[in-house]
PDB file of C-alpha atoms and ligand atoms in Angstrom:
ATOM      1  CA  UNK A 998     103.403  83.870 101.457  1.00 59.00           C
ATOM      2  CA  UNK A 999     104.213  80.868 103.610  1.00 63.00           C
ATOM      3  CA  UNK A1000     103.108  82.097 107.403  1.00 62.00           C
ATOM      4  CA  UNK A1001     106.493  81.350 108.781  1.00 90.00           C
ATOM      5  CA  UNK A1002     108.641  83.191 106.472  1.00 96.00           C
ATOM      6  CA  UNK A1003     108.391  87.000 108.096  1.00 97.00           C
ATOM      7  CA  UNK A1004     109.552  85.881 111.457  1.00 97.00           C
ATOM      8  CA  UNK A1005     112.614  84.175 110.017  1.00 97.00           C
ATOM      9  CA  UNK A1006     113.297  86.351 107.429  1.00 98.00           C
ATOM     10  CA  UNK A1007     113.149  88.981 110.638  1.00 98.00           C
ATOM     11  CA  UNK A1008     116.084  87.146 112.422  1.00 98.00           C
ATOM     12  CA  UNK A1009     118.148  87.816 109.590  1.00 98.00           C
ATOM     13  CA  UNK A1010     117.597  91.649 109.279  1.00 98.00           C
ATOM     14  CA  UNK A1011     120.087  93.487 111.577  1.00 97.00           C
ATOM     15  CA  UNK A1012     119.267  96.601 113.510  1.00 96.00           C
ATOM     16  CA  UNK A1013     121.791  99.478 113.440  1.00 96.00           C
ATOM     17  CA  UNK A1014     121.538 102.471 116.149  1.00 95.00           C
ATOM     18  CA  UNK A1015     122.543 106.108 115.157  1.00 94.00           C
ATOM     19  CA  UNK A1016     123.244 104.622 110.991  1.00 94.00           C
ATOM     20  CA  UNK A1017     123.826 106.485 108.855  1.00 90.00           C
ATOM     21  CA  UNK A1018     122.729 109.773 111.289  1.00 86.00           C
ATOM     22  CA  UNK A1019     121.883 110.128 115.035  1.00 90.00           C
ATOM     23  CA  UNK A1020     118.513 108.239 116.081  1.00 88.00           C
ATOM     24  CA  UNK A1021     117.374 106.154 112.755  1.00 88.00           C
ATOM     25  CA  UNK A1022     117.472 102.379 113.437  1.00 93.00           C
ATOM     26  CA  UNK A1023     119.165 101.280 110.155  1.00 96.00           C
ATOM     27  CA  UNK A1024     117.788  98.222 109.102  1.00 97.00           C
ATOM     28  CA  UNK A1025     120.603  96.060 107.393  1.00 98.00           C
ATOM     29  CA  UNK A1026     119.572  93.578 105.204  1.00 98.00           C
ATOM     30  CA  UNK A1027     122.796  91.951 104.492  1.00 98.00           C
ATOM     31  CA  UNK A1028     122.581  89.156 106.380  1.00 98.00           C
ATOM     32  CA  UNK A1029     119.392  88.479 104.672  1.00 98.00           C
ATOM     33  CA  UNK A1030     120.803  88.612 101.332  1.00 98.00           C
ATOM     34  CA  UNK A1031     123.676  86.706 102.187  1.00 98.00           C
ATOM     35  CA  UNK A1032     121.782  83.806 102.989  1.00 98.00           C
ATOM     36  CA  UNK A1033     121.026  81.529  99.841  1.00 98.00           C
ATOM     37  CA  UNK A1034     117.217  80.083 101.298  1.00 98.00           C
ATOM     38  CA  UNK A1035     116.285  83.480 102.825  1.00 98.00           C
ATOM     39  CA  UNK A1036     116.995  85.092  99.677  1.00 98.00           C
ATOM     40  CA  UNK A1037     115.314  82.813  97.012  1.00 98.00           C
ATOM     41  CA  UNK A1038     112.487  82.899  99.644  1.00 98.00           C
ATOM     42  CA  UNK A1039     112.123  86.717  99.525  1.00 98.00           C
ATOM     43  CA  UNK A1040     112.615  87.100  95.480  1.00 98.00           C
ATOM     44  CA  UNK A1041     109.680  83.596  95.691  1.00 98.00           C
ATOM     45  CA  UNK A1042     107.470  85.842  97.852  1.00 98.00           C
ATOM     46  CA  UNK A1043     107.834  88.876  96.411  1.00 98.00           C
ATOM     47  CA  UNK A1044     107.102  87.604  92.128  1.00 98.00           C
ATOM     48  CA  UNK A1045     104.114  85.461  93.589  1.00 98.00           C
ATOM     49  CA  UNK A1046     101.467  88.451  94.175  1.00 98.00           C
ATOM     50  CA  UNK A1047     102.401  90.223  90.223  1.00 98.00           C
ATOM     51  CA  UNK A1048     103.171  86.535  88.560  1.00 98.00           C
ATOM     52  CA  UNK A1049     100.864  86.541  85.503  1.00 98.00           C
ATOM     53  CA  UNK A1050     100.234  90.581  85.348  1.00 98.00           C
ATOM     54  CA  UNK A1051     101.444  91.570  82.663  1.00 98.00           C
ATOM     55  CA  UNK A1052     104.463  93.576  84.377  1.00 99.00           C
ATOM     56  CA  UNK A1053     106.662  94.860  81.185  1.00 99.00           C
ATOM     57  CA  UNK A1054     109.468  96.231  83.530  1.00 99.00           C
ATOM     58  CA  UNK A1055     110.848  96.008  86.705  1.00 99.00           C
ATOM     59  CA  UNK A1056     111.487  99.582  88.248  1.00 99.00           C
ATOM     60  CA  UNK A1057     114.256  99.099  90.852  1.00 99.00           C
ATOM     61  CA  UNK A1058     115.464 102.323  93.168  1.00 98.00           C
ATOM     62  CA  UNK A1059     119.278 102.658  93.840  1.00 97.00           C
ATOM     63  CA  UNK A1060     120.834 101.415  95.569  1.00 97.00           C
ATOM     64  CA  UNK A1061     119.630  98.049  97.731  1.00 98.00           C
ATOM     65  CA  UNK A1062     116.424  98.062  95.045  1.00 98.00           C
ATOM     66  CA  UNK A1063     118.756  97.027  92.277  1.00 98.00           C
ATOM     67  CA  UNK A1064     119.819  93.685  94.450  1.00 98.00           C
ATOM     68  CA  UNK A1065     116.058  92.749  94.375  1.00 98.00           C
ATOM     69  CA  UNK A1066     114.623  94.392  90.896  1.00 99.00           C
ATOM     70  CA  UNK A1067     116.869  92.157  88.816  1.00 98.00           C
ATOM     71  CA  UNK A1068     115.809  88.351  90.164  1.00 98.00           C
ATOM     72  CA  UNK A1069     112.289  90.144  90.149  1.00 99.00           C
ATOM     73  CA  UNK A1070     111.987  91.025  86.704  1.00 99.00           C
ATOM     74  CA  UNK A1071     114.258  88.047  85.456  1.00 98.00           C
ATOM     75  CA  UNK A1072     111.308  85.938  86.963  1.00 98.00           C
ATOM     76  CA  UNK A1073     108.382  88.133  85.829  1.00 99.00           C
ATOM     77  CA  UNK A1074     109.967  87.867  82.174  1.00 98.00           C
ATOM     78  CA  UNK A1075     110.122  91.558  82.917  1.00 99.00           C
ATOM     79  CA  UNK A1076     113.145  94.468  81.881  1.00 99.00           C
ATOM     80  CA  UNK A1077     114.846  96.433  84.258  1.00 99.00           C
ATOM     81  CA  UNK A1078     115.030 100.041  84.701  1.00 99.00           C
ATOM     82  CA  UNK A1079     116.849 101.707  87.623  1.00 98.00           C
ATOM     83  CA  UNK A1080     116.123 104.817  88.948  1.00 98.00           C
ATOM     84  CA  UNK A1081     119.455 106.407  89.901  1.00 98.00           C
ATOM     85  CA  UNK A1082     120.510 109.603  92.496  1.00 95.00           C
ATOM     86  CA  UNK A1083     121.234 112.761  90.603  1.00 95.00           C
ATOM     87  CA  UNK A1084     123.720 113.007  88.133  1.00 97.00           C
ATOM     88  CA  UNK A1085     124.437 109.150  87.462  1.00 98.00           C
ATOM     89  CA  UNK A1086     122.117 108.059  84.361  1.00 98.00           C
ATOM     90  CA  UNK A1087     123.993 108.595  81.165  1.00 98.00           C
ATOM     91  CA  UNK A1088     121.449 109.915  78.542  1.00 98.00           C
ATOM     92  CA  UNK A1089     118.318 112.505  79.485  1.00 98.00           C
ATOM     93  CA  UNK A1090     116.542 112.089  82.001  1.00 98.00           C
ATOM     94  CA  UNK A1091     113.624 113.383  84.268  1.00 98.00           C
ATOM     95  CA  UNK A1092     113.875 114.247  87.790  1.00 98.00           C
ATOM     96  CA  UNK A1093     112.157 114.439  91.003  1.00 96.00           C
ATOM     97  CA  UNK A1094     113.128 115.475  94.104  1.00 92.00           C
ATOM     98  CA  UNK A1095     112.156 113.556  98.027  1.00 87.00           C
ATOM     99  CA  UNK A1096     112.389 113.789 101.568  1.00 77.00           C
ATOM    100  CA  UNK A1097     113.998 110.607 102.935  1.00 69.00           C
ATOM    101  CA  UNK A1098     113.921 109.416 106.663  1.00 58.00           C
ATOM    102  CA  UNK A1099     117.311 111.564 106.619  1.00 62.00           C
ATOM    103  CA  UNK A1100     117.569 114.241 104.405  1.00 70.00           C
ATOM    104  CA  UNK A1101     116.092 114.995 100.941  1.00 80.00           C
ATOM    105  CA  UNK A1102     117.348 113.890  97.467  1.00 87.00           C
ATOM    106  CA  UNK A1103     116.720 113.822  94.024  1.00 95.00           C
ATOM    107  CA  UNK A1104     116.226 110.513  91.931  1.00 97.00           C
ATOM    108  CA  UNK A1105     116.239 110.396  88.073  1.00 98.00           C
ATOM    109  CA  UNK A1106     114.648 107.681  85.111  1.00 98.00           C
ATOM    110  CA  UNK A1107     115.800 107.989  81.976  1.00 98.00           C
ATOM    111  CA  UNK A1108     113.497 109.454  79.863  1.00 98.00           C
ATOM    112  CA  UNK A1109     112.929 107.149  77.058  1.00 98.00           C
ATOM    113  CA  UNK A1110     113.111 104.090  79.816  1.00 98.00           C
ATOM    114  CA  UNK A1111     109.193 103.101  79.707  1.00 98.00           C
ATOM    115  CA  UNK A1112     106.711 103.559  76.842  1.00 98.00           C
ATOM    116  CA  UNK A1113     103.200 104.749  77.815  1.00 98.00           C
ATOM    117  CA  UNK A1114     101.145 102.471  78.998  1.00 98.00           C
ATOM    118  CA  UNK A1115     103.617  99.950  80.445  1.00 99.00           C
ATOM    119  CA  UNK A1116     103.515  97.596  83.490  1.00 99.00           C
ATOM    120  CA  UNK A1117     105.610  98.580  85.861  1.00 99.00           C
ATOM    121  CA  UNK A1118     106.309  97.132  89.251  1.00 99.00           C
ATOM    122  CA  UNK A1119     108.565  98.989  91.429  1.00 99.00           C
ATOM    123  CA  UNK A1120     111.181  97.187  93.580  1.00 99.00           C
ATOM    124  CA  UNK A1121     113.165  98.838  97.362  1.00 98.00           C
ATOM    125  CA  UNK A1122     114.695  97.236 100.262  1.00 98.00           C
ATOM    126  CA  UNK A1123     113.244  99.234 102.618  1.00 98.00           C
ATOM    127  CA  UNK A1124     110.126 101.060 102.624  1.00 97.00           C
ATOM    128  CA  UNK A1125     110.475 104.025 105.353  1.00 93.00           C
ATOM    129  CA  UNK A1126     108.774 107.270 105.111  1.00 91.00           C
ATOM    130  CA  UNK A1127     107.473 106.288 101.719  1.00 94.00           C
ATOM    131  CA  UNK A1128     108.839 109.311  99.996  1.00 92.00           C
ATOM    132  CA  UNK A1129     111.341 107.531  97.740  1.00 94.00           C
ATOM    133  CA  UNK A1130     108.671 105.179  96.825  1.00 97.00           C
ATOM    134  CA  UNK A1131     106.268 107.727  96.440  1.00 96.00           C
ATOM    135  CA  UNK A1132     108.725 110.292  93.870  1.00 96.00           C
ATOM    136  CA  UNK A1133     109.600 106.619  92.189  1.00 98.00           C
ATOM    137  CA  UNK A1134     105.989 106.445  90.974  1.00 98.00           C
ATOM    138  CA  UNK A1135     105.597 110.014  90.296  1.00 97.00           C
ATOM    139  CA  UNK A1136     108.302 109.299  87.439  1.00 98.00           C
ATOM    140  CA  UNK A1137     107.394 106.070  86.183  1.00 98.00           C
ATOM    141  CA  UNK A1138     103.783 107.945  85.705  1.00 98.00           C
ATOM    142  CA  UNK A1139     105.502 110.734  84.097  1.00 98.00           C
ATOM    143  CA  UNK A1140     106.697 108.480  81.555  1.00 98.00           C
ATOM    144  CA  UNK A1141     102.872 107.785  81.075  1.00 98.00           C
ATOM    145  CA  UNK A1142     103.657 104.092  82.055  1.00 98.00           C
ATOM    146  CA  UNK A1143     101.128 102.037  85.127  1.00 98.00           C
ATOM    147  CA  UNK A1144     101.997 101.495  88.398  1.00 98.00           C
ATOM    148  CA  UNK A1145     100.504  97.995  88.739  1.00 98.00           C
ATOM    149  CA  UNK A1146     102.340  97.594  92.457  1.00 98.00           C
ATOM    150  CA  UNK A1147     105.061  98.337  94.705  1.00 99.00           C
ATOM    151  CA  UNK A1148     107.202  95.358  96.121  1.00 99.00           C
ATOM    152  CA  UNK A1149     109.654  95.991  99.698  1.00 98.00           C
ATOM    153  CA  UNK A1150     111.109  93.424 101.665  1.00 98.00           C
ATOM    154  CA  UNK A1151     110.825  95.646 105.343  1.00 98.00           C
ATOM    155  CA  UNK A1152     108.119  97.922 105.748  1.00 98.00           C
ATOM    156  CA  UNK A1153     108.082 100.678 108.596  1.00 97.00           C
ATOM    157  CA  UNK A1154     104.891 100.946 109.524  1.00 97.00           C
ATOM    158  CA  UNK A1155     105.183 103.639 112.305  1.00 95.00           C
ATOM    159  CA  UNK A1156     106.921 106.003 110.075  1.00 93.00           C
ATOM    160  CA  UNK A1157     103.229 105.694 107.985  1.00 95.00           C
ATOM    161  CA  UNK A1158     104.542 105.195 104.670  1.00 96.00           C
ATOM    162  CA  UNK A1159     101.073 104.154 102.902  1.00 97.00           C
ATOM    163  CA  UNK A1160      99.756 107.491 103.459  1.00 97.00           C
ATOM    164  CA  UNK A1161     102.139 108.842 100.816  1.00 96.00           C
ATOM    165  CA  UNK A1162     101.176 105.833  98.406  1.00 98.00           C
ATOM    166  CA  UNK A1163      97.522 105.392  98.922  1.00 96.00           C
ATOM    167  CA  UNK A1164      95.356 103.113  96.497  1.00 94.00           C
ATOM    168  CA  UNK A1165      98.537 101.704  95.297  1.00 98.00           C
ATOM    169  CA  UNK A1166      99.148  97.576  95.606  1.00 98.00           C
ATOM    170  CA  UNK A1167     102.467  97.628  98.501  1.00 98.00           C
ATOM    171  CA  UNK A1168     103.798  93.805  98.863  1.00 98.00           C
ATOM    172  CA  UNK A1169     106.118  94.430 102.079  1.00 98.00           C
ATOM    173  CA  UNK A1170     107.497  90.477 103.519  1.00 98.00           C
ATOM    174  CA  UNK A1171     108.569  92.122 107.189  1.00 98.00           C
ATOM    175  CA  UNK A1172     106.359  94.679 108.648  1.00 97.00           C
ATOM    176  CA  UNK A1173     107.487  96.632 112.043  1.00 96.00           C
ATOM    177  CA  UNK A1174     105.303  98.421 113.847  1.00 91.00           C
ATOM    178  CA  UNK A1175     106.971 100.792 116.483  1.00 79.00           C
ATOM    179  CA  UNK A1176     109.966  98.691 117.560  1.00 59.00           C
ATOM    180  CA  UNK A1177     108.340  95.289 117.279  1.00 51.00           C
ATOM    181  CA  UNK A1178     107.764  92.603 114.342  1.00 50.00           C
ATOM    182  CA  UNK A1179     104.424  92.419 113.380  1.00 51.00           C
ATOM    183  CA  UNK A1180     104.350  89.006 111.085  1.00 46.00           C
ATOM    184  CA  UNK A1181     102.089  88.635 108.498  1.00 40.00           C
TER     185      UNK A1181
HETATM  186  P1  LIG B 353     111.902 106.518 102.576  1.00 61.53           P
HETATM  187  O1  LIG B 353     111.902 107.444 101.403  1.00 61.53           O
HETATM  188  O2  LIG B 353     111.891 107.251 103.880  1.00 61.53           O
HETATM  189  O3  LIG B 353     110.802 105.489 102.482  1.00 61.53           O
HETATM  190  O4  LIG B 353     113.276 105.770 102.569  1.00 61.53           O
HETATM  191  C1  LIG B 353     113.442 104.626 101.848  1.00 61.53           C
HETATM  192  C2  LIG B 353     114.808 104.539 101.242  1.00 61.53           C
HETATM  193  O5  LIG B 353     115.835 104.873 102.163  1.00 61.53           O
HETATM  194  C3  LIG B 353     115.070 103.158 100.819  1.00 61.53           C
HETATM  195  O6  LIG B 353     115.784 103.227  99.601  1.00 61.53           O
HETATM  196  C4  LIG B 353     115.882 102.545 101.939  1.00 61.53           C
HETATM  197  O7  LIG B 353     116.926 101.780 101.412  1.00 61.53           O
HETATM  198  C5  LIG B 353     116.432 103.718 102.707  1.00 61.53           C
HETATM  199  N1  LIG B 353     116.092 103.730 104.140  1.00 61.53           N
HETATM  200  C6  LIG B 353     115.384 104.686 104.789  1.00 61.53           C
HETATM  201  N2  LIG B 353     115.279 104.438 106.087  1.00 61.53           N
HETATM  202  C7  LIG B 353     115.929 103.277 106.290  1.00 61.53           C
HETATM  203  C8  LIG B 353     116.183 102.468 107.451  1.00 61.53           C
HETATM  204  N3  LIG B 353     115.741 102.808 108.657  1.00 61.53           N
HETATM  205  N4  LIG B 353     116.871 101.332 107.281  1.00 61.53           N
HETATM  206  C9  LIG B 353     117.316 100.972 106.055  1.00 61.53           C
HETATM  207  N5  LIG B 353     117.131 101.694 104.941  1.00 61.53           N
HETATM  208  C10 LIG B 353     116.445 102.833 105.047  1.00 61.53           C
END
């Protein structure tokens, strides 16, 4: 990744008090996305560290993950699978549940969505707590398919989220530790 791109790619990733509950900083990426350079730079920096892996499928987590998985795995010559909140995948599924930054949840795969031993590299907006990322790979290795790597665009570092995915590849492009922008 081109040194310059985490500070700039920082300036377009907007900070919201009290969002969507009292005392988490939301971190809005729309700005980011809106932007035709920063966003071809992000999906360019983010395919570069699993181009040539053999990833089979692009595992992207509802909702922001889908804007990301899709120009991923289109790139990767990869498929896409979401991973979808409770209730919303049509045909049978398994489950996990997760504690988020804010509350807990329950995300779903379909079950017939990766064969064993597939590729997979699995695609957020924001890595937080870790929690979503870490139930994401709980599924996709329920399936019996490999976690080759896990791709973000922010990562919180000071809410510790490679403690609850530890020995696993994490690409992140914008890392903050505490309140301030640690470029990388
Ligand atoms: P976590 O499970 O705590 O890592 O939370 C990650 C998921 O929640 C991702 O899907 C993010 O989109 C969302 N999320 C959690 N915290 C934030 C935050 N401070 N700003 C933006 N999105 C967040």
């Amino acid at each position: 990744m081109e040194r310059e791109l985490a500070p700039r790619l920082a300036e377009l990733v907007r900070d919201i008090p009290d969002f969507p509950a009292p005392g988490v900083v939301f971190k809005d990426l729309t700005p980011l996305l809106g932007d035709p350079g920063a966003f071809a730079a992000v999906v360019d920096a983010l395919v570069e560290p699993f181009a040539g892996r053999g990833i089979d499928q692009v595992v992207g987590i509802e909702a922001r993950g889908f804007i990301l998985a899709g120009p991923l795995a289109y790139r990767l010559g990869a498929g896409f699978v979401p991973v979808r909140k409770a209730g919303k995948l049509p045909s049978a599924v398994e489950g996990e549940s997760y504690a988020l930054e804010y509350g807990t949840d329950l995300l779903e795969i379909h079950a017939d969505a990766l064969r064993p031993g597939a590729r997979v590299l699995v695609v957020d907006d924001v890595l937080a707590t870790g929690g979503t990322a870490a139930a994401t790979v709980r599924l996709v290795e329920r399936l019996g398919a490999e976690v080759v790597g896990l791709a973000v665009v922010v990562e919180l570092g000071f809410l510790g989220p490679r403690s609850r995915l530890r020995g696993r590849e994490v690409v992140s492009l914008v890392h903050y530790a505490e309140s301030t922008l640690v470029g990388r």
